[in-house]
Coordinates of C-alpha atoms in Angstrom, one line a residue:
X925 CA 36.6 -6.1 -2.2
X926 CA 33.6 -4.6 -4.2
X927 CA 30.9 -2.8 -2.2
X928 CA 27.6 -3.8 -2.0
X929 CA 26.0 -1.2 -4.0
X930 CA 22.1 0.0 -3.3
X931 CA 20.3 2.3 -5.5
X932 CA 16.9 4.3 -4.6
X933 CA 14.5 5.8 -6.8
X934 CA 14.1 9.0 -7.6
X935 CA 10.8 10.0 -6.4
X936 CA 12.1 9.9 -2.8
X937 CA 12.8 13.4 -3.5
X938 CA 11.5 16.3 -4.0
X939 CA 12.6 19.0 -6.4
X940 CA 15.3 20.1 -4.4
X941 CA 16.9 16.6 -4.2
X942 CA 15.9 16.2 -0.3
X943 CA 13.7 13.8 1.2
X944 CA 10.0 14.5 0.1
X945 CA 8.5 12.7 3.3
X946 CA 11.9 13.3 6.3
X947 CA 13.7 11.0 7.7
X948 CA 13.7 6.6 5.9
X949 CA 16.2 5.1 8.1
X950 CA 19.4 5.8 5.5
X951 CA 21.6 6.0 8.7
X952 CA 21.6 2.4 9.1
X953 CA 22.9 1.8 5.7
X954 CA 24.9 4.2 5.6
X955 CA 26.5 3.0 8.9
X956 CA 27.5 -0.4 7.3
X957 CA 30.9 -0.9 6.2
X958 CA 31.3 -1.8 2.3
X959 CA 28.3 -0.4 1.6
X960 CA 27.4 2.1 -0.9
X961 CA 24.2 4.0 -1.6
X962 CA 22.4 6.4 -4.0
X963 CA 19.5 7.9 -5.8
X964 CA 18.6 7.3 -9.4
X965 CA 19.6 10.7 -11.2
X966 CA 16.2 10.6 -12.8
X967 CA 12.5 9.5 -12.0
X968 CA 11.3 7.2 -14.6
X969 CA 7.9 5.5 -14.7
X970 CA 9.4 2.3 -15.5
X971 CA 13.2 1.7 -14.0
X972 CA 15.1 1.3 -17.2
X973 CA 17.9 -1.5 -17.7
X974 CA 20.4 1.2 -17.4
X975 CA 19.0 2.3 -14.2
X976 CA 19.0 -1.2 -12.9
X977 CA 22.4 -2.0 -14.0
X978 CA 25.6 -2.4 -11.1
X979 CA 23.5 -2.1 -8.2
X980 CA 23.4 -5.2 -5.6
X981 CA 20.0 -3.8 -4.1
X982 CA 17.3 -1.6 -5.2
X983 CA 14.8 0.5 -2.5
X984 CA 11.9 1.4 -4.2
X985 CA 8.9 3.5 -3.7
X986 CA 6.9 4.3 -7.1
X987 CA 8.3 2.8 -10.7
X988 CA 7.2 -0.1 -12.2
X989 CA 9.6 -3.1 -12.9
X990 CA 9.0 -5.4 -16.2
X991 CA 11.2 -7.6 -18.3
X992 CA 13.0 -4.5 -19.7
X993 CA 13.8 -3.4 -16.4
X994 CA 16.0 -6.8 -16.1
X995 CA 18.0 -7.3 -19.7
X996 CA 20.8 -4.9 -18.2
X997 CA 23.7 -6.7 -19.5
X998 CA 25.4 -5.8 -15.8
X999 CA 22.7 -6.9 -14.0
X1000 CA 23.9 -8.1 -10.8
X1001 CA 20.7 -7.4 -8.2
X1002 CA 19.3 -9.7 -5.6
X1003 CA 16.6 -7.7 -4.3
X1004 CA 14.0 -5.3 -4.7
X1005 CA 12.7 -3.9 -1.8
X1006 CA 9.6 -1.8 -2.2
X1007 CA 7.8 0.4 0.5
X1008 CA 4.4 -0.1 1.0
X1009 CA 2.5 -3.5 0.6
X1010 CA 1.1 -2.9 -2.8
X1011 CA 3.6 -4.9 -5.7
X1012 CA 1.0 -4.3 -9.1
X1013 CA 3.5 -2.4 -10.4
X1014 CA 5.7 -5.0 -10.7
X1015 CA 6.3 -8.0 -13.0
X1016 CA 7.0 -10.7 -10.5
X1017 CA 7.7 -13.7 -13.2
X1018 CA 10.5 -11.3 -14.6
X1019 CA 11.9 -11.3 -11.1
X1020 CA 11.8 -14.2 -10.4
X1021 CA 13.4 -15.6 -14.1
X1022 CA 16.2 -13.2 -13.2
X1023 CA 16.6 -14.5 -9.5
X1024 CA 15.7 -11.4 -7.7
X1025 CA 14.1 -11.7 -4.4
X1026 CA 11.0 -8.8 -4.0
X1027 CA 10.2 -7.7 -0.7
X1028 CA 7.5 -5.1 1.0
X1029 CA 6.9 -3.6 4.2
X1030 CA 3.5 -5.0 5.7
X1031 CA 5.4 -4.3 9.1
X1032 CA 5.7 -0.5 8.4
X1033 CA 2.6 0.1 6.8
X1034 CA 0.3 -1.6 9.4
X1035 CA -0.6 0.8 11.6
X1036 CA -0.4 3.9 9.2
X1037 CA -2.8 2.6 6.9
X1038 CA -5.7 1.2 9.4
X1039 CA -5.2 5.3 10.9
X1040 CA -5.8 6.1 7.2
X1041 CA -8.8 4.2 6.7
X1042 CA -10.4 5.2 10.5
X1043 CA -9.7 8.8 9.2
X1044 CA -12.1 8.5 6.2
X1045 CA -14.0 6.7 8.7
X1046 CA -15.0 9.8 10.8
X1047 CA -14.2 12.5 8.0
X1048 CA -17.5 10.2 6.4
X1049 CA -19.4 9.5 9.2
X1050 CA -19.1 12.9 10.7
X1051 CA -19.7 14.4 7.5
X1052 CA -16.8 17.0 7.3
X1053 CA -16.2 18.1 4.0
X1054 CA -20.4 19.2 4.0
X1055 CA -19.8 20.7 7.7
X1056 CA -16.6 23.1 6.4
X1057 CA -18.8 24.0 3.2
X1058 CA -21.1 25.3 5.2
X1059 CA -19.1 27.4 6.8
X1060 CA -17.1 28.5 4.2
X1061 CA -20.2 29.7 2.0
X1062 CA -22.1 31.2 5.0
X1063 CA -24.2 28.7 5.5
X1064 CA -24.3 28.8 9.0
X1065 CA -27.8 28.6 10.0
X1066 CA -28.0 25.4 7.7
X1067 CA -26.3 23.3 10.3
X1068 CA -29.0 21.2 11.8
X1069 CA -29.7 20.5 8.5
X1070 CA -27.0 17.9 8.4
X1071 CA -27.8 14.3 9.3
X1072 CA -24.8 12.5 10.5
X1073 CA -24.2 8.7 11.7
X1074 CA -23.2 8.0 14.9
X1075 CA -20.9 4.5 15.3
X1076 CA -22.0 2.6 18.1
X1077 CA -24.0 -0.3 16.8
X1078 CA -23.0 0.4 12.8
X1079 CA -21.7 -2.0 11.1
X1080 CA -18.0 -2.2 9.4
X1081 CA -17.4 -4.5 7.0
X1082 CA -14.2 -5.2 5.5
X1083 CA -13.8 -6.9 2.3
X1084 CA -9.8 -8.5 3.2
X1085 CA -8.7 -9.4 6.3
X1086 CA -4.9 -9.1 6.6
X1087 CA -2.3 -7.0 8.6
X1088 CA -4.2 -3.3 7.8
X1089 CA -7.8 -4.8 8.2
X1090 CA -6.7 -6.6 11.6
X1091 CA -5.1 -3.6 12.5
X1092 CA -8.1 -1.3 12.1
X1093 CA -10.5 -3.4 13.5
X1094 CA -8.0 -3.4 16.7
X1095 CA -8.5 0.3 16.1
X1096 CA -11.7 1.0 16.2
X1097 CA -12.6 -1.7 19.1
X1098 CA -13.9 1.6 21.3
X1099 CA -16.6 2.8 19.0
X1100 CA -18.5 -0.9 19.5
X1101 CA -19.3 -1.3 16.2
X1102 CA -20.2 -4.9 14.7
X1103 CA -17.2 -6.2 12.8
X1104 CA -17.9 -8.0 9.7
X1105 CA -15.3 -9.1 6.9
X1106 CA -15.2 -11.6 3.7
X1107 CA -11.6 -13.1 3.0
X1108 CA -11.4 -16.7 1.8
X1109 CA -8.2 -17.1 3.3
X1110 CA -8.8 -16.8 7.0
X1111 CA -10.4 -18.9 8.8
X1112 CA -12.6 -18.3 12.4
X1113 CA -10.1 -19.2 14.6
X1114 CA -7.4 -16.9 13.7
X1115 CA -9.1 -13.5 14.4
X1116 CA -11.5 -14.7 17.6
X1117 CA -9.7 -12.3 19.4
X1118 CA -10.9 -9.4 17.4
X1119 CA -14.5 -10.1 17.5
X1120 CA -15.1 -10.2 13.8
X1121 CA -17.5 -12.4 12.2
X1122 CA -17.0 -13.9 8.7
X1123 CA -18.8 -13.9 6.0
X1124 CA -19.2 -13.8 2.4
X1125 CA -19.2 -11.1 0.2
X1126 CA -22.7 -10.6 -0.5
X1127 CA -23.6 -10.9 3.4
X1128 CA -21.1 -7.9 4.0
X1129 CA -22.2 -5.4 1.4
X1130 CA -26.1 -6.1 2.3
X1131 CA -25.4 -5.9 6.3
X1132 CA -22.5 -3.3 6.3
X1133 CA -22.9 0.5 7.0
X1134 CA -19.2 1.1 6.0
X1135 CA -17.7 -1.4 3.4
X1136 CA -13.9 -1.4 3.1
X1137 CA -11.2 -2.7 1.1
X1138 CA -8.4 -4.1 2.4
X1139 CA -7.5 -6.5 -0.6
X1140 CA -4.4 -6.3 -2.9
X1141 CA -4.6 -6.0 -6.5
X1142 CA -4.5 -9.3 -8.3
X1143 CA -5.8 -11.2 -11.4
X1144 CA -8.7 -12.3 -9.0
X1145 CA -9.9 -9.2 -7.3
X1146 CA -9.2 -6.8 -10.2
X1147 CA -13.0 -5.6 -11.2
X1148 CA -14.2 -7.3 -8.3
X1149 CA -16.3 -4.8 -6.5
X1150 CA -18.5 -3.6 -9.9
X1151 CA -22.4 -2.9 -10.7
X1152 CA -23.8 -5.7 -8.7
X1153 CA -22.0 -6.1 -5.7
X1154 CA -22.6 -2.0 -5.2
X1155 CA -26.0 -2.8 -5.7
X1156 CA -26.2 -4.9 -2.8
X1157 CA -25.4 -1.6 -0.1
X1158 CA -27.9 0.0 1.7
X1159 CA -28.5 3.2 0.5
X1160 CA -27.6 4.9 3.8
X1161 CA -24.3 3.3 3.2
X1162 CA -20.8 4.4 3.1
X1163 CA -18.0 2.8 1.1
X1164 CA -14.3 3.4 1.7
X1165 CA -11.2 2.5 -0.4
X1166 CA -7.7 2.9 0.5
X1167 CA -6.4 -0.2 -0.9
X1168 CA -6.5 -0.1 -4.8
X1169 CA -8.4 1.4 -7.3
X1170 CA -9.0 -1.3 -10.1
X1171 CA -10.2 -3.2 -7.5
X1172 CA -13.6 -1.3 -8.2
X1173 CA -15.5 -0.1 -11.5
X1174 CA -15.2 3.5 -10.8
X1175 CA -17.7 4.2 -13.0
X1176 CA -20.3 1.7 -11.2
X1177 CA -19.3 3.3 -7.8
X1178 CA -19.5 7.1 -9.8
X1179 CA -23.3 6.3 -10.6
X1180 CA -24.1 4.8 -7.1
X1181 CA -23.1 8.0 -5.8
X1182 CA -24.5 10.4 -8.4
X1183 CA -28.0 8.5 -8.0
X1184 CA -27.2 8.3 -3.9
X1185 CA -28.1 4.8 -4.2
X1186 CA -24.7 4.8 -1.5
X1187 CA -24.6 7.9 1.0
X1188 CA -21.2 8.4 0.3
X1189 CA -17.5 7.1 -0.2
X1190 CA -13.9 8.0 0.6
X1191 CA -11.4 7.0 -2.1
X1192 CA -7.3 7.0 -1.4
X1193 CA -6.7 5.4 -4.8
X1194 CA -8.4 5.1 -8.3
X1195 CA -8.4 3.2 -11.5
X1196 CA -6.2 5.7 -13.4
X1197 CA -3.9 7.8 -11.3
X1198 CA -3.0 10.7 -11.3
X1199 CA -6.9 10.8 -11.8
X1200 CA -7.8 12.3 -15.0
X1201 CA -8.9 16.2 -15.0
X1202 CA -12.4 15.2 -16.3
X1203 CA -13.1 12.4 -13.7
X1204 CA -16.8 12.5 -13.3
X1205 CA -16.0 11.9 -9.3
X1206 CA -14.7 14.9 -9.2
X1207 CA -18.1 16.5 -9.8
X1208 CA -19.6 14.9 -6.5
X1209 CA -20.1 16.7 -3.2
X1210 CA -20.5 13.1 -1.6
X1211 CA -17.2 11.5 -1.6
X1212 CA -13.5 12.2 -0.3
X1213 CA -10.9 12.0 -2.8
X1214 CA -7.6 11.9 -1.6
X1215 CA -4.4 11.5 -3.9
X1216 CA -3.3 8.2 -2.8
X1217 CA -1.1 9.7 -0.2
X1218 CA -3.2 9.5 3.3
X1219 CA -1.4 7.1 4.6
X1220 CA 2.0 9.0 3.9
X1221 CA 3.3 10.1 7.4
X1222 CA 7.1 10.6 8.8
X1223 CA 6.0 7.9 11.0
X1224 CA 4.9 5.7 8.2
X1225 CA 8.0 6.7 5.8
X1226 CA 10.3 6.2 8.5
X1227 CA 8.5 2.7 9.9
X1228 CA 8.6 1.5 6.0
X1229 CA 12.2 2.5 5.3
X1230 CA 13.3 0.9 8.2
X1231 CA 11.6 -2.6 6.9
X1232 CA 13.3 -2.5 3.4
X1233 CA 16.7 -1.5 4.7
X1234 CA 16.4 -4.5 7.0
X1235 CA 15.8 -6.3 3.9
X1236 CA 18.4 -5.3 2.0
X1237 CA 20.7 -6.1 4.8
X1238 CA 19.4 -9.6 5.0
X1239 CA 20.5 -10.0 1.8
X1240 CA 23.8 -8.3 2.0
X1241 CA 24.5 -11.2 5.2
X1242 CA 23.0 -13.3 2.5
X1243 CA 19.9 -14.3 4.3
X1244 CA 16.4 -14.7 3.5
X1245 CA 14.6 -11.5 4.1
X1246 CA 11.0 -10.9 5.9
X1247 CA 8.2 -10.3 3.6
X1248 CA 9.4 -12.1 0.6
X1249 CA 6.6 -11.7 -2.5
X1250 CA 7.9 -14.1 -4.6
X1251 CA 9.1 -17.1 -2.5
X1252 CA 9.5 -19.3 -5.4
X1253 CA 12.3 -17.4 -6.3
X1254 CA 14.3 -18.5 -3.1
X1255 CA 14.5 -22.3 -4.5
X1256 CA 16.3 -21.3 -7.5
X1257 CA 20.1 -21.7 -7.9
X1258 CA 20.8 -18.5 -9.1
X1259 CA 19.7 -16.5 -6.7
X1260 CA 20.9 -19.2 -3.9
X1261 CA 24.2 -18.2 -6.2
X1262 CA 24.4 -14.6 -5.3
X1263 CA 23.3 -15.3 -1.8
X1264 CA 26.0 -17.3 -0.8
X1265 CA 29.0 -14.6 -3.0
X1266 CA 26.6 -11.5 -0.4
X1267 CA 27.8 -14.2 2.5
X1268 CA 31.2 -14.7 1.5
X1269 CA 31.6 -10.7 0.8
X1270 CA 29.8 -9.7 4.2
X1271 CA 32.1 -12.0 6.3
X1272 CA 35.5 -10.0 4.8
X1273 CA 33.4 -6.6 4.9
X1274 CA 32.8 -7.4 8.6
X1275 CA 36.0 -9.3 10.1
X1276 CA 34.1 -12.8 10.6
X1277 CA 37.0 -14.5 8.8
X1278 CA 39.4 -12.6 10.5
X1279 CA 38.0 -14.2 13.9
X1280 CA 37.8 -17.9 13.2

């Protein structure tokens, strides 16, 4: 019997081959009879065909995935199952035309994120980066100098209102603040509990005193934070981005806070990253750049590996996995195809025939 073969990219490493961020939950799988596992010998930016190729399961961190990725002519996957909740970086259509099931790990990202964006939250609010310069450069006596903002009664507004932005509004329930948030999908009744009122987008940036994303990237929010909506924030403002970066025209935010139209911003992620050497954010004493990485914990790695090998095991039973991207995928033969050979392998890998 052939083992069910899982591949994981290469940037779960570091330069000495060993896990960059501890511990994912390999145990598991590695616990499973007639399963097989192991890393890509190289890290590519895109997974090539070749990589692809022979492998029943891919878990993935970084790498895109397009059309190439697919025309391996020993192409036998059924899943890709990516950490985080982000999937931009990957061609979904061609997934689906090749009847490969993508999955992420809202369930393991959850709470890591929401401490992520709190972080920025008081790094911002509490002005921290100005308060270490200060000492630092012997500026001691400058201290009182420094106006900070105090969160009771402040307004946060977040622009999305899924798992993360539930989660941090469950989070920062003790600093009674006023909860705001814009997401056409939700309706009143489903977040009563967490005392957030809705409205649209204009109403949050005008009324909010932190405005953060909590959006994925797609054709419709790509771009849509830009000139005008940044124009609508109060000028004692902070803006905070952990989500995605072309979700934003950087350059409309970089004026805003070169004029201090904004007070300041936190930013996890950015339209080009790595960010370029010449970014003109970089030039600003008034935001927090961080290299899309604050989130990156053991407790997050281990919480998101954990998801996608639970995935990938789904699949192996041939079952539906949680957290399924692309659910129009799940109607096609094909892919019903290679479910139902994963079922008929798992039940000789695991001695179910044997007890009937």
């Amino acid at each position: 019997m052939e083992t069910f073969r899982v591949g994981l990219t290469r940037d779960f490493l570091n330069s000495s081959g060993q896990l960059a961020m501890g511990e994912i939950g390999l145990q598991k799988l590695k616990d499973t009879s007639g399963v097989t596992l192991e890393f890509f010998h190289e890290h590519l930016p895109e997974v090539s065909a070749k990589q692809a190729e022979g492998y029943d399961a891919i878990i993935s961190l970084a790498p895109r995935y397009t059309q190439q990725t697919l025309e391996g002519a020993n192409l036998r996957l059924s899943v890709v199952a990516r950490l985080g909740v982000g999937y931009d970086m990957v061609d979904i259509e061609a997934l689906t035309d090749h009847d490969v099931i993508l999955t992420i790990t809202p369930d393991g990202v959850r709470r890591p994120m929401a401490t992520a964006v709190v972080t920025l939250l008081l790094a911002l609010s509490h002005e921290l980066l100005a308060k270490d310069r200060l000492v630092r450069e012997g500026r001691w006596q400058e201290r009182t100098s420094l106006k900070t903002a105090g969160l009771t009664g402040r307004v946060f507004g977040s622009v999305g209102l899924g798992n993360v932005g539930r989660e941090v509004f469950r989070m920062i329930q003790p600093f009674e603040m006023v909860h705001l948030a814009t997401d056409p999908f939700v309706k009143p009744g489903e977040v009563a509990g967490l005392g957030v009122e809705l409205v649209d987008l204009e109403g949050l940036m005008r009324r909010s005193d932190f405005v953060s994303l909590h959006c994925p990237l797609t054709p419709e929010t790509r771009g849509m934070i830009g000139e005008r909506q940044i124009s609508w924030m109060k000028p004692t403002a902070y803006f905070i981005n952990a989500s995605r970066g072309p979700i934003v025209d950087q350059l409309a935010l970089y004026r805003a806070l070169e004029k201090r139209t904004i007070r300041g911003a936190g930013l996890d992620v950015f339209e080009k990253e790595p960010i370029p050497k010449d970014e003109p954010l970089l030039r600003l004493n008034n935001v927090i750049l961080t290299p899309h990485t604050l989130c990156w914990t053991d407790e997050c790695f281990l919480r998101m590996g954990m998801s996608a090998i639970d995935s990938v095991l789904a699949v192996l039973r041939g079952e539906i996995p949680s957290y399924v991207v692309n659910r129009e995928v799940l109607k096609k033969p094909g892919l019903r195809a290679k479910l139902e050979a994963n079922r008929v392998r798992w039940r000789a890998i695991s001695g179910e025939e044997r007890l009937e």
